[in-house]
Short mmCIF file of C-alpha atoms and ligand atoms in Angstrom, two decimals:
data_model
loop_
_atom_site.label_atom_id
_atom_site.label_comp_id
_atom_site.label_asym_id
_atom_site.label_seq_id
_atom_site.Cartn_x
_atom_site.Cartn_y
_atom_site.Cartn_z
CA MET Q 1 -0.01 0.01 -0.07
CA SER Q 2 1.41 3.46 -0.84
CA LEU Q 3 0.85 6.81 0.63
CA LYS Q 4 -2.07 8.73 -0.56
CA ASP Q 5 -1.70 12.68 -0.39
CA GLY Q 6 1.39 11.94 1.69
CA LYS Q 7 -0.89 10.55 4.49
CA LEU Q 8 -2.02 7.10 5.41
CA SER Q 9 -5.52 6.24 4.55
CA GLY Q 10 -8.05 4.97 7.16
CA GLU Q 11 -7.66 1.56 5.95
CA GLN Q 12 -3.90 1.64 6.38
CA ILE Q 13 -4.17 2.95 9.81
CA GLU Q 14 -6.76 0.29 10.69
CA PHE Q 15 -4.54 -2.48 9.44
CA PHE Q 16 -1.59 -1.14 11.44
CA HIS Q 17 -3.57 -1.11 14.63
CA ARG Q 18 -5.05 -4.58 13.98
CA GLU Q 19 -1.82 -6.37 12.58
CA GLY Q 20 0.75 -4.40 14.56
CA TYR Q 21 2.69 -3.68 11.41
CA LEU Q 22 2.20 -2.08 7.98
CA VAL Q 23 4.37 -1.99 4.81
CA VAL Q 24 4.09 1.57 3.09
CA GLU Q 25 5.39 1.56 -0.37
CA ASN Q 26 6.88 4.46 -2.27
CA VAL Q 27 7.20 6.88 0.68
CA PHE Q 28 10.41 8.08 -0.97
CA ASP Q 29 11.55 8.13 -4.45
CA THR Q 30 14.95 6.26 -4.32
CA SER Q 31 16.76 9.29 -5.36
CA GLU Q 32 15.66 10.92 -1.99
CA LEU Q 33 17.70 8.23 -0.25
CA THR Q 34 20.77 9.10 -2.30
CA PRO Q 35 22.07 12.01 -0.09
CA LEU Q 36 22.15 9.68 3.02
CA ARG Q 37 23.81 6.98 1.01
CA LYS Q 38 26.34 9.44 -0.27
CA GLU Q 39 27.10 10.83 3.03
CA LEU Q 40 27.63 7.29 4.51
CA ALA Q 41 29.94 6.56 1.49
CA THR Q 42 31.87 9.62 2.24
CA GLY Q 43 32.10 8.66 5.90
CA ILE Q 44 33.56 5.25 4.81
CA ASP Q 45 36.01 7.01 2.63
CA GLN Q 46 37.13 9.29 5.23
CA LYS Q 47 37.80 6.56 7.81
CA ILE Q 48 39.52 4.43 5.13
CA SER Q 49 41.81 7.28 4.41
CA GLU Q 50 42.72 7.65 8.22
CA LEU Q 51 43.33 3.90 8.41
CA VAL Q 52 45.56 3.92 5.34
CA ALA Q 53 47.42 6.94 6.75
CA GLU Q 54 47.99 5.05 10.01
CA GLY Q 55 49.37 2.17 7.84
CA ILE Q 56 46.64 -0.21 9.25
CA LEU Q 57 44.76 -0.69 5.91
CA GLU Q 58 46.20 -1.44 2.36
CA ASN Q 59 43.41 -2.84 0.18
CA THR Q 60 40.79 -0.25 0.01
CA TYR Q 61 38.51 -1.38 -2.81
CA ASP Q 62 38.06 2.07 -4.25
CA GLY Q 63 35.92 1.06 -7.23
CA ASP Q 64 33.50 -0.99 -5.24
CA SER Q 65 29.79 -0.11 -4.55
CA PHE Q 66 28.17 1.32 -1.49
CA GLU Q 67 26.79 -2.18 -1.04
CA THR Q 68 30.21 -4.14 -1.24
CA ARG Q 69 33.17 -1.94 -0.40
CA LEU Q 70 32.97 -2.09 3.34
CA ALA Q 71 31.76 -5.81 3.21
CA LYS Q 72 35.05 -6.56 1.40
CA ILE Q 73 37.07 -4.78 3.90
CA TYR Q 74 35.46 -6.42 6.79
CA HIS Q 75 36.08 -9.85 5.18
CA ASP Q 76 39.72 -8.94 4.74
CA ASN Q 77 39.94 -7.94 8.38
CA GLU Q 78 36.96 -8.01 10.85
CA ASP Q 79 38.51 -5.56 13.28
CA ILE Q 80 39.14 -2.84 10.65
CA GLY Q 81 35.71 -3.33 9.16
CA ARG Q 82 34.23 -2.83 12.70
CA GLN Q 83 36.26 0.29 13.24
CA ILE Q 84 34.71 1.76 10.03
CA MET Q 85 31.13 0.53 11.12
CA TYR Q 86 31.49 2.13 14.61
CA HIS Q 87 32.71 5.22 13.11
CA LEU Q 88 29.53 5.59 11.12
CA GLU Q 89 27.15 4.19 13.62
CA GLY Q 90 27.68 7.27 15.73
CA LEU Q 91 28.11 8.45 19.23
CA GLY Q 92 28.72 5.24 21.27
CA GLY Q 93 26.67 3.17 18.84
CA GLY Q 94 23.91 5.68 19.70
CA GLY Q 95 22.73 6.77 16.38
CA TYR Q 96 24.49 7.96 13.29
CA HIS Q 97 24.36 11.73 13.42
CA GLY Q 98 25.14 13.12 10.04
CA CYS Q 99 23.07 15.85 8.55
CA GLU Q 100 21.41 13.58 6.00
CA MET Q 101 20.13 11.29 8.74
CA PHE Q 102 18.64 14.31 10.49
CA ASN Q 103 17.10 15.27 7.17
CA LEU Q 104 15.58 11.80 6.94
CA ILE Q 105 14.13 12.00 10.40
CA GLN Q 106 12.75 15.50 9.49
CA HIS Q 107 11.60 14.43 5.99
CA PRO Q 108 8.27 15.62 5.44
CA ASN Q 109 6.85 12.43 4.13
CA MET Q 110 8.15 10.72 7.38
CA LEU Q 111 6.42 13.40 9.39
CA LYS Q 112 3.12 12.99 7.51
CA LEU Q 113 3.25 9.28 8.04
CA ALA Q 114 3.87 9.61 11.69
CA GLU Q 115 1.29 12.27 12.12
CA SER Q 116 -1.34 9.95 10.44
CA ILE Q 117 -0.89 7.69 13.39
CA LEU Q 118 0.37 9.84 16.32
CA GLY Q 119 -1.06 13.13 15.75
CA PRO Q 120 0.60 16.55 15.01
CA GLU Q 121 2.88 16.87 18.13
CA LEU Q 122 5.72 14.79 17.26
CA VAL Q 123 8.88 13.92 19.10
CA SER Q 124 11.69 11.72 17.55
CA SER Q 125 12.36 8.93 20.13
CA ALA Q 126 16.06 8.83 21.39
CA ILE Q 127 16.40 5.39 19.82
CA TYR Q 128 17.11 5.72 16.16
CA ARG Q 129 19.76 3.51 14.59
CA LEU Q 130 21.67 3.12 11.35
CA ARG Q 131 22.18 -0.62 10.57
CA THR Q 132 25.19 -1.81 8.61
CA LYS Q 133 24.15 -5.30 8.13
CA ILE Q 134 27.32 -6.94 6.77
CA PRO Q 135 27.24 -10.44 5.37
CA GLY Q 136 28.42 -12.88 8.11
CA ASP Q 137 28.50 -10.66 10.99
CA ILE Q 138 26.44 -12.38 13.61
CA MET Q 139 26.17 -9.17 15.65
CA LYS Q 140 23.85 -7.80 12.99
CA VAL Q 141 21.36 -10.71 13.24
CA VAL Q 142 18.91 -9.34 15.65
CA PRO Q 143 17.06 -11.70 17.79
CA TRP Q 144 13.27 -11.83 18.49
CA HIS Q 145 12.15 -8.88 20.45
CA GLN Q 146 9.60 -6.16 21.08
CA ASP Q 147 11.02 -2.70 20.91
CA SER Q 148 9.44 -2.09 24.45
CA GLY Q 149 11.82 -4.70 25.67
CA TYR Q 150 14.50 -1.89 25.36
CA PHE Q 151 12.30 0.93 26.73
CA SER Q 152 11.46 1.62 30.30
CA SER Q 153 8.46 -0.15 31.52
CA HIS Q 154 6.29 2.94 32.20
CA CYS Q 155 6.19 3.42 28.40
CA ASP Q 156 4.77 -0.08 27.64
CA SER Q 157 1.26 1.32 27.59
CA HIS Q 158 2.29 4.04 25.06
CA LEU Q 159 2.62 3.84 21.26
CA ILE Q 160 6.08 4.39 19.96
CA LEU Q 161 6.07 4.07 16.24
CA THR Q 162 9.04 2.35 14.63
CA CYS Q 163 9.76 3.14 11.17
CA TRP Q 164 12.11 0.73 9.42
CA ILE Q 165 13.65 2.39 6.29
CA PRO Q 166 15.97 0.10 4.01
CA LEU Q 167 18.45 2.00 1.92
CA VAL Q 168 18.67 -1.10 -0.38
CA ASP Q 169 16.05 -3.65 -1.54
CA VAL Q 170 15.57 -6.10 1.12
CA SER Q 171 14.68 -9.87 1.04
CA ARG Q 172 15.14 -13.03 3.21
CA GLU Q 173 18.39 -13.45 1.51
CA ASN Q 174 19.97 -10.31 2.64
CA GLY Q 175 18.62 -10.24 6.07
CA CYS Q 176 15.15 -8.48 6.01
CA LEU Q 177 12.96 -8.49 9.08
CA GLU Q 178 10.41 -10.93 10.28
CA VAL Q 179 7.38 -9.96 12.03
CA ILE Q 180 4.69 -11.78 14.01
CA PRO Q 181 1.34 -10.28 13.05
CA ARG Q 182 -0.88 -9.41 15.87
CA SER Q 183 1.79 -10.04 18.52
CA HIS Q 184 1.32 -6.48 19.97
CA ARG Q 185 -1.96 -7.62 21.33
CA SER Q 186 -0.24 -9.93 23.95
CA GLY Q 187 1.34 -6.92 25.71
CA ILE Q 188 5.05 -6.97 26.72
CA VAL Q 189 6.63 -10.42 27.46
CA ASP Q 190 9.92 -11.24 29.16
CA HIS Q 191 13.21 -10.28 27.40
CA TYR Q 192 16.54 -11.83 28.53
CA GLU Q 193 20.23 -10.96 27.65
CA CYS Q 194 21.38 -12.45 24.35
CA GLY Q 195 24.19 -14.74 25.18
CA ASP Q 196 26.30 -14.69 21.89
CA ARG Q 197 25.33 -11.12 21.02
CA PRO Q 198 26.01 -8.77 23.84
CA GLY Q 199 23.75 -5.71 24.01
CA TYR Q 200 20.82 -7.44 22.53
CA LEU Q 201 17.73 -8.63 24.31
CA LEU Q 202 15.75 -11.69 23.20
CA ILE Q 203 12.31 -13.30 23.73
CA LYS Q 204 12.72 -17.00 24.29
CA ASP Q 205 11.09 -19.28 21.71
CA GLU Q 206 8.57 -20.51 24.29
CA ASP Q 207 7.68 -17.04 25.11
CA LEU Q 208 6.92 -15.81 21.58
CA PRO Q 209 3.31 -14.61 21.33
CA GLU Q 210 1.10 -17.19 19.82
CA THR Q 211 -1.30 -15.39 17.62
CA GLY Q 212 -2.32 -18.09 15.17
CA GLU Q 213 -0.78 -15.91 12.47
CA SER Q 214 2.22 -17.00 10.30
CA THR Q 215 5.41 -14.98 10.61
CA ILE Q 216 5.88 -12.34 7.82
CA ALA Q 217 9.18 -11.72 6.16
CA ALA Q 218 9.06 -8.05 5.32
CA GLU Q 219 10.84 -8.25 1.73
CA ILE Q 220 10.44 -4.56 0.71
CA LYS Q 221 12.11 -2.20 -1.69
CA ALA Q 222 14.24 0.82 -0.91
CA GLY Q 223 11.72 3.71 -0.88
CA SER Q 224 9.26 1.66 1.25
CA VAL Q 225 8.87 1.86 5.04
CA LEU Q 226 7.97 -0.93 7.44
CA LEU Q 227 6.04 0.47 10.39
CA LEU Q 228 5.92 -1.53 13.75
CA THR Q 229 4.34 -0.86 17.14
CA ASN Q 230 6.78 -1.09 20.20
CA LEU Q 231 5.01 -4.33 21.17
CA THR Q 232 5.11 -6.07 17.76
CA ALA Q 233 7.58 -9.08 17.98
CA HIS Q 234 10.16 -8.96 15.23
CA CYS Q 235 13.70 -10.08 14.55
CA SER Q 236 16.10 -9.91 11.56
CA LEU Q 237 17.53 -12.66 9.45
CA PRO Q 238 21.18 -13.41 8.54
CA ASN Q 239 22.66 -11.62 5.58
CA LEU Q 240 23.70 -14.30 3.11
CA THR Q 241 24.58 -12.14 0.11
CA ASP Q 242 27.77 -10.37 -0.72
CA GLY Q 243 26.29 -6.95 -0.11
CA ILE Q 244 25.55 -4.91 3.01
CA ARG Q 245 21.87 -4.64 3.85
CA TRP Q 246 21.82 -0.92 4.76
CA SER Q 247 18.87 0.39 6.70
CA VAL Q 248 17.91 2.99 9.38
CA ASP Q 249 15.08 2.62 12.10
CA LEU Q 250 13.51 5.80 13.16
CA ARG Q 251 11.05 6.06 16.02
CA TYR Q 252 8.49 8.67 16.63
CA GLN Q 253 5.98 9.24 19.54
CA SER Q 254 3.46 11.64 20.43
CA ALA Q 255 4.69 14.68 22.55
CA ALA Q 256 2.27 13.28 25.31
CA VAL Q 257 4.53 10.24 25.72
CA PRO Q 258 7.06 10.47 28.33
CA ASN Q 259 10.27 12.03 26.92
CA ASN Q 260 13.26 14.15 27.89
CA VAL Q 261 13.01 16.81 25.37
CA ASP Q 262 13.13 19.61 28.13
CA LEU Q 263 15.92 18.14 30.06
CA TRP Q 264 19.67 18.12 29.66
CA PRO Q 265 21.67 15.13 30.94
CA ALA Q 266 22.36 16.14 34.52
CA GLU Q 267 18.65 16.77 35.25
CA ASN Q 268 17.69 13.73 33.33
CA LYS Q 269 20.21 11.49 35.33
CA ALA Q 270 19.04 13.08 38.53
CA ASP Q 271 15.49 12.25 37.84
CA TYR Q 272 16.43 8.71 36.80
CA GLU Q 273 18.44 8.19 40.01
CA LYS Q 274 15.36 9.30 41.94
CA ASN Q 275 13.40 6.73 39.97
CA ILE Q 276 11.28 9.50 38.28
CA HIS Q 277 10.64 8.02 35.03
CA THR Q 278 10.95 10.81 32.44
CA ALA Q 279 11.90 9.49 29.23
CA CYS Q 280 11.21 5.93 27.67
CA SER Q 281 14.92 5.68 27.04
CA PRO Q 282 16.78 8.09 29.41
CA PRO Q 283 20.46 7.68 28.20
CA GLU Q 284 19.90 9.37 24.91
CA ALA Q 285 18.23 12.55 23.82
CA ASP Q 286 14.63 12.72 22.51
CA PHE Q 287 13.96 15.79 20.48
CA VAL Q 288 10.90 17.60 19.00
CA VAL Q 289 10.45 17.24 15.22
CA GLN Q 290 7.03 18.83 14.71
CA SER Q 291 4.82 21.04 16.78
CA HIS Q 292 1.92 23.04 15.64
CA LEU Q 293 1.50 24.36 19.29
CA ASN Q 294 4.98 25.32 19.69
CA PRO Q 295 6.86 25.52 16.47
CA ASP Q 296 9.89 27.15 18.17
CA ARG Q 297 10.59 23.89 20.02
CA VAL Q 298 11.44 22.03 16.83
CA VAL Q 299 15.29 21.50 16.83
CA ASP Q 300 17.33 22.23 13.79
CA TYR Q 301 20.49 20.21 12.85
CA GLU Q 302 22.69 22.15 15.21
CA GLY Q 303 20.16 21.71 18.17
CA PHE Q 304 19.96 18.06 17.34
CA LEU Q 305 23.75 17.60 17.32
CA HIS Q 306 24.10 19.58 20.51
CA ARG Q 307 21.52 17.55 22.44
CA ARG Q 308 22.95 14.08 21.13
CA GLN Q 309 26.53 15.09 21.99
CA ALA Q 310 25.52 16.35 25.37
CA PHE Q 311 23.75 13.14 26.31
CA TYR Q 312 26.61 11.16 25.06
CA GLU Q 313 29.40 13.05 26.77
CA HIS Q 314 27.79 13.79 30.07
CA GLY Q 315 25.07 11.27 30.22
CA TYR Q 316 25.36 7.80 31.69
CA PRO Q 317 28.75 6.16 32.14
CA LYS Q 318 28.57 2.79 30.24
CA GLU Q 319 28.49 0.62 33.24
CA GLU Q 320 25.47 2.70 34.60
CA ARG Q 321 23.60 2.61 31.14
CA TRP Q 322 19.90 1.99 31.41
CA SER Q 323 18.75 -1.48 31.01
CA PRO Q 324 15.55 -3.28 31.86
CA GLU Q 325 17.01 -4.71 34.95
CA THR Q 326 17.92 -1.23 36.42
CA VAL Q 327 14.55 0.36 35.86
CA GLY Q 328 11.62 -1.02 37.88
O1 AKG Y 1 17.47 -3.88 11.20
C1 AKG Y 1 17.70 -4.93 11.84
O2 AKG Y 1 18.24 -5.83 11.51
C2 AKG Y 1 16.82 -4.96 13.19
C3 AKG Y 1 16.03 -3.73 13.34
C4 AKG Y 1 15.25 -3.94 14.54
O3 AKG Y 1 15.07 -5.00 15.25
C5 AKG Y 1 14.58 -2.76 15.22
O4 AKG Y 1 14.62 -1.71 14.48
O5 AKG Y 1 13.81 -2.85 16.21
#
């Protein structure tokens, strides 16, 4: 289903609430994804130049495509591949923060889409990510989870909209997402640390919501967007191709949902320590992306960078980082 007049139809909205997911085709012309792809390619290039200057890297695969260049470097040397990947993935892994990422978060089509479901007062959730899914990297195979597994429990009853945006066409082969339709109706289920992939949480097979529905593999084209609720169980498959499955996942919430848009890290952390639950994910910065009531609160790129950096630098030391165990 495509976007009509830039907005979701009543039928699409009804499907999303009923099934817990929705594929929206042609949200972007693929040319609209080019600036982000180019910015990422430039970021790769810059890091490669640094590594070459340091004498660490020799074979740089200059003629290769956006999909294959970093994959080849990774396969020559995993450690170097990871250095480039972490350089891109942003502040402490907490979200690539290039200008084109911000432009995508603020893209009018994304805001219209989010507004169709969440209303006009929109906050970007702190948790947005770039996924550089390199073939053969087990760390990029994401186990079954609900996004709420990563959020503070006081947000379980709120809707946080995940917008999963592939930068390349995705299929079972290159590691698309799998979704359990209607699983959002079962509420939050238990999540556990993932033994072989530190940092991920997982739902055990026996705890996966039984909805009577078959799992859907979201094989979608670049330009489409997969929408999920924060309670929809999903995972991603291994990438069995030669090319990277590039994607970003953005999250939006209504301004009425708990957030830290008016807080700076010290206050945010003090509230957290007093067990006052402000944001759904306190360690990172939420930010206002659309407000009809208070347009001045919408951040520009400078404001976005400032907030993201401030939270990263002054926020939670790694060992104190928020996790489901530390928030009651
Ligand atoms: O992109 C992936 O492989 C996983 C993404 C995911 O699980 C998410 O966005 O919640």
